[in-house]
mmCIF file of C-alpha atoms in Angstrom:
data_model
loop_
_atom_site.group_PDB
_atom_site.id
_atom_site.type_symbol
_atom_site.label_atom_id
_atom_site.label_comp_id
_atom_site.label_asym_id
_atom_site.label_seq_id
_atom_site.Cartn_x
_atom_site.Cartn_y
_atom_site.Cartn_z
ATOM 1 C CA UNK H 1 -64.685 36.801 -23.029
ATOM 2 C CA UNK H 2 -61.292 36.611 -20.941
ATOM 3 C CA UNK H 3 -58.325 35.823 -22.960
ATOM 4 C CA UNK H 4 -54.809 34.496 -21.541
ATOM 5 C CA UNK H 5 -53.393 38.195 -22.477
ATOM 6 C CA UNK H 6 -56.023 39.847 -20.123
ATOM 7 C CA UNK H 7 -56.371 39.476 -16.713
ATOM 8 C CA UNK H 8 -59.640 37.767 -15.664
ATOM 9 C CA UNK H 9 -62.555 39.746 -13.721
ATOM 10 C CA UNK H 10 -63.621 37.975 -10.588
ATOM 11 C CA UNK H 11 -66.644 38.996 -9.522
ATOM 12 C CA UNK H 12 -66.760 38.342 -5.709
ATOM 13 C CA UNK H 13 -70.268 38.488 -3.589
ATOM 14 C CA UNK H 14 -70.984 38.472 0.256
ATOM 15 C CA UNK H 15 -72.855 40.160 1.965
ATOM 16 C CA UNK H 16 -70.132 40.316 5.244
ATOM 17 C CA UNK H 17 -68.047 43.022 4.660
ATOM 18 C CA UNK H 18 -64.994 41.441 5.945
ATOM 19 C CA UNK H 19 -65.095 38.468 3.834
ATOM 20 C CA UNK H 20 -65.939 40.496 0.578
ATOM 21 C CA UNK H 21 -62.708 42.553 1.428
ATOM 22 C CA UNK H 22 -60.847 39.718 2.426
ATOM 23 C CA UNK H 23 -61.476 37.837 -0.723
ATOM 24 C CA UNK H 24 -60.704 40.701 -2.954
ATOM 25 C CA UNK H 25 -57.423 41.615 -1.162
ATOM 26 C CA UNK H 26 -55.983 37.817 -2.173
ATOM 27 C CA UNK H 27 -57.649 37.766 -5.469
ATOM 28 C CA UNK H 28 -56.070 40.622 -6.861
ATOM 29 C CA UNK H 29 -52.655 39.812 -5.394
ATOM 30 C CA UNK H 30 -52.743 36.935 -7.412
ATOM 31 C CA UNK H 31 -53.346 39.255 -10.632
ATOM 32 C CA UNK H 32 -57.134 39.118 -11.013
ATOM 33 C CA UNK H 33 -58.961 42.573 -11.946
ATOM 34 C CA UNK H 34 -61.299 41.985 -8.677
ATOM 35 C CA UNK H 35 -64.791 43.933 -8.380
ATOM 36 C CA UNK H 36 -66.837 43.575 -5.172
ATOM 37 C CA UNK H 37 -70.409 43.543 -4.438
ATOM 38 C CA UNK H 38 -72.004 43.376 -1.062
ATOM 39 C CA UNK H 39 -75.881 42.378 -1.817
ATOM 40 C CA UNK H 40 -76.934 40.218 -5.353
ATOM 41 C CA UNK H 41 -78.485 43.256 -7.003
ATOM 42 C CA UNK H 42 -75.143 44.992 -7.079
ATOM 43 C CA UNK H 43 -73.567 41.895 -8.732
ATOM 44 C CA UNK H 44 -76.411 41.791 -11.237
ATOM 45 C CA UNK H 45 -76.218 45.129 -12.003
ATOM 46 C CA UNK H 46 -72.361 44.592 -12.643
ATOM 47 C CA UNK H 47 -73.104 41.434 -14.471
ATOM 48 C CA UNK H 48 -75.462 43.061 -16.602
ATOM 49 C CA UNK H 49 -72.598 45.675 -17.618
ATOM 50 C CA UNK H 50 -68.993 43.662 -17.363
ATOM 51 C CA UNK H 51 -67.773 40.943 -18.707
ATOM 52 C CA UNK H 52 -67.227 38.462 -15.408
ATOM 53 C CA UNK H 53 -64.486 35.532 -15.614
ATOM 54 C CA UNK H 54 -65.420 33.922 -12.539
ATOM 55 C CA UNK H 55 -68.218 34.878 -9.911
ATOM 56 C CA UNK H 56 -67.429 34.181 -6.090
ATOM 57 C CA UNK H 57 -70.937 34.422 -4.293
ATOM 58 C CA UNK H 58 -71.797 33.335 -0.812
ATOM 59 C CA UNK H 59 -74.886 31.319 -0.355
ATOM 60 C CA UNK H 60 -76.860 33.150 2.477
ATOM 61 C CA UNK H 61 -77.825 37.000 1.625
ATOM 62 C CA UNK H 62 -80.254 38.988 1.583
ATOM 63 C CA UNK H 63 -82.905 39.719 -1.305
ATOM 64 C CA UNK H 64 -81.521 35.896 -2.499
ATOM 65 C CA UNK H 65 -79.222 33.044 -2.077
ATOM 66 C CA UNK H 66 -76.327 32.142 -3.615
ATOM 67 C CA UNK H 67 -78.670 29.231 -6.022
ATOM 68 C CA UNK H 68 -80.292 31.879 -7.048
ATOM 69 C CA UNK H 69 -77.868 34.451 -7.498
ATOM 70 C CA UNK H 70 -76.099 31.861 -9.832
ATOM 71 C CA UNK H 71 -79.399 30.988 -11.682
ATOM 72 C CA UNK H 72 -79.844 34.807 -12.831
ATOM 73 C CA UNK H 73 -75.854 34.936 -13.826
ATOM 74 C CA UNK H 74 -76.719 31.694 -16.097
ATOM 75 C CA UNK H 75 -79.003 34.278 -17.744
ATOM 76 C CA UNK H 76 -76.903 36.987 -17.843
ATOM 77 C CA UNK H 77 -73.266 35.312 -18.555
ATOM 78 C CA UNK H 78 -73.850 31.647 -19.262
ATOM 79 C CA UNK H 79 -70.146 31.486 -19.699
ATOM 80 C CA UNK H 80 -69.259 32.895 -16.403
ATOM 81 C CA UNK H 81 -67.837 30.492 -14.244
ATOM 82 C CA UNK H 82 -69.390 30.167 -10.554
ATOM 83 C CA UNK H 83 -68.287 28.892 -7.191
ATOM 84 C CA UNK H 84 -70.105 29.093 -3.846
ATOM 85 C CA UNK H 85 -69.069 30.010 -0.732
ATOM 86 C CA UNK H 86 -71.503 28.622 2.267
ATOM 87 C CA UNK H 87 -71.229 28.417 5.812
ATOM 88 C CA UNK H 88 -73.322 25.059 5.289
ATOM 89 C CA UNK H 89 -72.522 21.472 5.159
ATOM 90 C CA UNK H 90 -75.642 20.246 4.018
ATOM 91 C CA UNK H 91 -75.896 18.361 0.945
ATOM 92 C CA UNK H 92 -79.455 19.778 -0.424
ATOM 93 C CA UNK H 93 -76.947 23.160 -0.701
ATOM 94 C CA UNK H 94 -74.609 21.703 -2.760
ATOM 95 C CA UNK H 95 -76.946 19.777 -5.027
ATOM 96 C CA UNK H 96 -79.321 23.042 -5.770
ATOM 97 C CA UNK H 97 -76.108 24.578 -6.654
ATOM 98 C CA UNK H 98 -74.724 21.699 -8.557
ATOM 99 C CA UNK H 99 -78.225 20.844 -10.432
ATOM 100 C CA UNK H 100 -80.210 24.533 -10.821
ATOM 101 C CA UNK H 101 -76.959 26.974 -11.086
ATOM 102 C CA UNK H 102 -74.091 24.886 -12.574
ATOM 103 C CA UNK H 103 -71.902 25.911 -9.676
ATOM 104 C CA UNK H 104 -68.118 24.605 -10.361
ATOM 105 C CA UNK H 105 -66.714 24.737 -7.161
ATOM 106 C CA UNK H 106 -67.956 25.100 -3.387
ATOM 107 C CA UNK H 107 -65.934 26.505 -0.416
ATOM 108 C CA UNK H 108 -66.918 25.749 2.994
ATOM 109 C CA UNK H 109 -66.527 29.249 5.561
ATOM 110 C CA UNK H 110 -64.335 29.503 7.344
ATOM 111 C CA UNK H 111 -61.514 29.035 4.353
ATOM 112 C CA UNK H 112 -58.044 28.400 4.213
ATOM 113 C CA UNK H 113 -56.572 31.248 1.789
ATOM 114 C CA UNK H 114 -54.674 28.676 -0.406
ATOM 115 C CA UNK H 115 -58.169 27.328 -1.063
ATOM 116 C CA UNK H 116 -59.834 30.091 -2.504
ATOM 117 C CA UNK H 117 -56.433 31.033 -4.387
ATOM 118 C CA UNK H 118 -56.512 27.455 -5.716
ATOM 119 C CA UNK H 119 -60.091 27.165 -6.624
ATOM 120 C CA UNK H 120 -60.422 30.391 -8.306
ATOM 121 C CA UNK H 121 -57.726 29.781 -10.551
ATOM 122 C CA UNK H 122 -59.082 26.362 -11.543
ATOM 123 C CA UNK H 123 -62.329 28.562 -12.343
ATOM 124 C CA UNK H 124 -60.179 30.537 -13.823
ATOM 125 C CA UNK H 125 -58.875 27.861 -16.124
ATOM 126 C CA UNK H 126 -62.486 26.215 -16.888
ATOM 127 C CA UNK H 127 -63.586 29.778 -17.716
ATOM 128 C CA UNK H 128 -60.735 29.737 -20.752
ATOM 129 C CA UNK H 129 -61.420 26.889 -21.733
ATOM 130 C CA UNK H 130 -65.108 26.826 -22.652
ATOM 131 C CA UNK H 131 -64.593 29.893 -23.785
ATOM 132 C CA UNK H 132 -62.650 28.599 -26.197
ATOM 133 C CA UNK H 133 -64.506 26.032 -27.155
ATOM 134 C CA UNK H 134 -67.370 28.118 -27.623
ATOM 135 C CA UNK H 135 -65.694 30.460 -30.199
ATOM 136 C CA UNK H 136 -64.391 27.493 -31.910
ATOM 137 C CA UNK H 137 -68.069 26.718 -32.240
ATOM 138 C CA UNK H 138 -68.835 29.831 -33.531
ATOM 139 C CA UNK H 139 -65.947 29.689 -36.287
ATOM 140 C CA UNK H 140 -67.603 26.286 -37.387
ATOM 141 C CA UNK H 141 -70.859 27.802 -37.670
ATOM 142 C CA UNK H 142 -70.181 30.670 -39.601
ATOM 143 C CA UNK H 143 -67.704 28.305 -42.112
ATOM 144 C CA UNK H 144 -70.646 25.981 -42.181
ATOM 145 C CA UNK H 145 -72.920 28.976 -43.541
ATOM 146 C CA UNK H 146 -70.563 29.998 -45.659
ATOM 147 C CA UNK H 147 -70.022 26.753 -47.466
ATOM 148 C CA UNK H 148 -73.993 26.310 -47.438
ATOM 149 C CA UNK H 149 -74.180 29.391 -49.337
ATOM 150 C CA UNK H 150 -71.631 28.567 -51.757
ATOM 151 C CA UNK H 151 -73.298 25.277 -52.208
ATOM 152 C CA UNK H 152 -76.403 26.892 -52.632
ATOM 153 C CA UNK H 153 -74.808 29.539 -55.270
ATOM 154 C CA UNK H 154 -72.512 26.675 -57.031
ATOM 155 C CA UNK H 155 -73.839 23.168 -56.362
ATOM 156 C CA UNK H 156 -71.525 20.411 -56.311
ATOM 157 C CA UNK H 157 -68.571 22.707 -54.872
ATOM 158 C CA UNK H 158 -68.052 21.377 -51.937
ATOM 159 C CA UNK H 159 -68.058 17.989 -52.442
ATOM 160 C CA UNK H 160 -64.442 16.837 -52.806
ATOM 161 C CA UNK H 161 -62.893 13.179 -53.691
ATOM 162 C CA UNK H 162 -59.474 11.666 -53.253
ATOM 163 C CA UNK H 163 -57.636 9.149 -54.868
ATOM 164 C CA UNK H 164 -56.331 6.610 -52.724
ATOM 165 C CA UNK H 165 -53.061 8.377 -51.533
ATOM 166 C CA UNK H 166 -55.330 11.457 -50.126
ATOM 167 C CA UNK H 167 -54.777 13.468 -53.204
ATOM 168 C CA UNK H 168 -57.307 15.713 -54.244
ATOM 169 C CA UNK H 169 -59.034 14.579 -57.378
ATOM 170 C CA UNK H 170 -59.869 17.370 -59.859
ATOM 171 C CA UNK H 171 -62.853 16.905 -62.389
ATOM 172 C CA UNK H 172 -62.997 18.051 -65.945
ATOM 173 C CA UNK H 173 -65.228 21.262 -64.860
ATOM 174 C CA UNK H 174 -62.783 22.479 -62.220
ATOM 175 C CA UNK H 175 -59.612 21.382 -64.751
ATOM 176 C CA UNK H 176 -61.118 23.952 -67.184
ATOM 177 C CA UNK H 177 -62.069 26.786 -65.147
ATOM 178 C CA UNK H 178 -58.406 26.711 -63.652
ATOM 179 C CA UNK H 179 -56.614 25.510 -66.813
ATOM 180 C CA UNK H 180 -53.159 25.995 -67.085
ATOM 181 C CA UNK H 181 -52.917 26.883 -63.515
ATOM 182 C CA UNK H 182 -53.326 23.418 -62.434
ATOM 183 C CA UNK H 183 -49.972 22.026 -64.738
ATOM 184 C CA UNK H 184 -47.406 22.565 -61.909
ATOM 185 C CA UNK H 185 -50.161 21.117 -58.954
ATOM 186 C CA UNK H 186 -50.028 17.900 -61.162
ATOM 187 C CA UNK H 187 -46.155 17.845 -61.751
ATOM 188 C CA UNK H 188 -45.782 17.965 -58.076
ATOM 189 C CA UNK H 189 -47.825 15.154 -57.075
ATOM 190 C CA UNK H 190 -46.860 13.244 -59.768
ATOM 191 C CA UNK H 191 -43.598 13.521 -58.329
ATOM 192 C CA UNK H 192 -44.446 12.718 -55.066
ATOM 193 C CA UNK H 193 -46.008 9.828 -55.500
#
């Protein structure tokens, strides 16, 4: 996972060696950690070992296209962010990339440089943010498990009620096991209310 402390790894593909360099010479002026690869088994091979930000693949290579370049990275990195770069206008392009690889953003060749700057960084910014989202997810899970267990060890523990000002209600049980400790909770809502 990329974090706003680290600098993001862009991944850039193409299989013309003037491009590839091209690309990687703007991205990392603009701060990214930029690794190159010139054929989709290289980029598999590094998506198999790094942890990619943001994948930059060309549609027409050898071995396989950019679809299904993008497919395989779904498999590897399903949080890796993609955008296509094709030569192409045709629409079939776009939707297989759309549809089948969940492509975010497509560049038409030649580009303008303030393109690919832009568009990467927007990739850049979806990339945080699912991220995000998906270790939020993972912090619900795991408190979801955790109250399941402690509902499964003490029943009844996590059900809570309120009066109708939104203070928690304590019942005898719970009043007991804390005893005195609950005194000042009560003075202070008492006097708050």
């Amino acid at each position: 996972m990329t974090t706003a402390e680290t600098p993001p790894t862009i991944l850039c593909v193409d299989d013309d060696l003037e491009v590839l360099g091209a690309m990687a010479r703007i991205l990392v002026r603009d701060g990214y950690r930029v690794l190159t690869a010139s054929r989709p088994a290289e980029a598999l091979k590094l998506l198999a070992e790094v942890r990619i930000a943001v994948m930059v693949s060309d549609f027409d290579m050898p071995e396989m296209d950019g679809v299904q370049l993008a497919v395989r990275s779904m498999q590897l990195q399903p949080e890796t962010t993609r955008v296509m770069v094709t030569g192409r206008r045709d629409v079939a392009t776009a939707l297989a990339g759309i549809n089948v690889a969940e492509v975010f953003r497509f560049l038409h060749k030649p580009f303008e440089v303030d393109l690919l700057r832009r568009e990467v960084a927007a990739a850049v910014a979806h990339h945080l943010a699912t991220s995000a989202i998906a270790v939020e997810r993972g912090t619900v899970a795991r408190r979801q498990q955790m109250i399941a267990a402690l509902e499964h060890e003490h029943p009844g523990i996590s059900l809570v009620a309120r009066d109708q000002s939104g203070a928690y209600l304590v019942d005898g049980d719970a009043a007991r096991l804390l005893g005195g400790a609950l005194a000042p909770l009560v003075a202070l809502a008492a006097a708050h209310r």
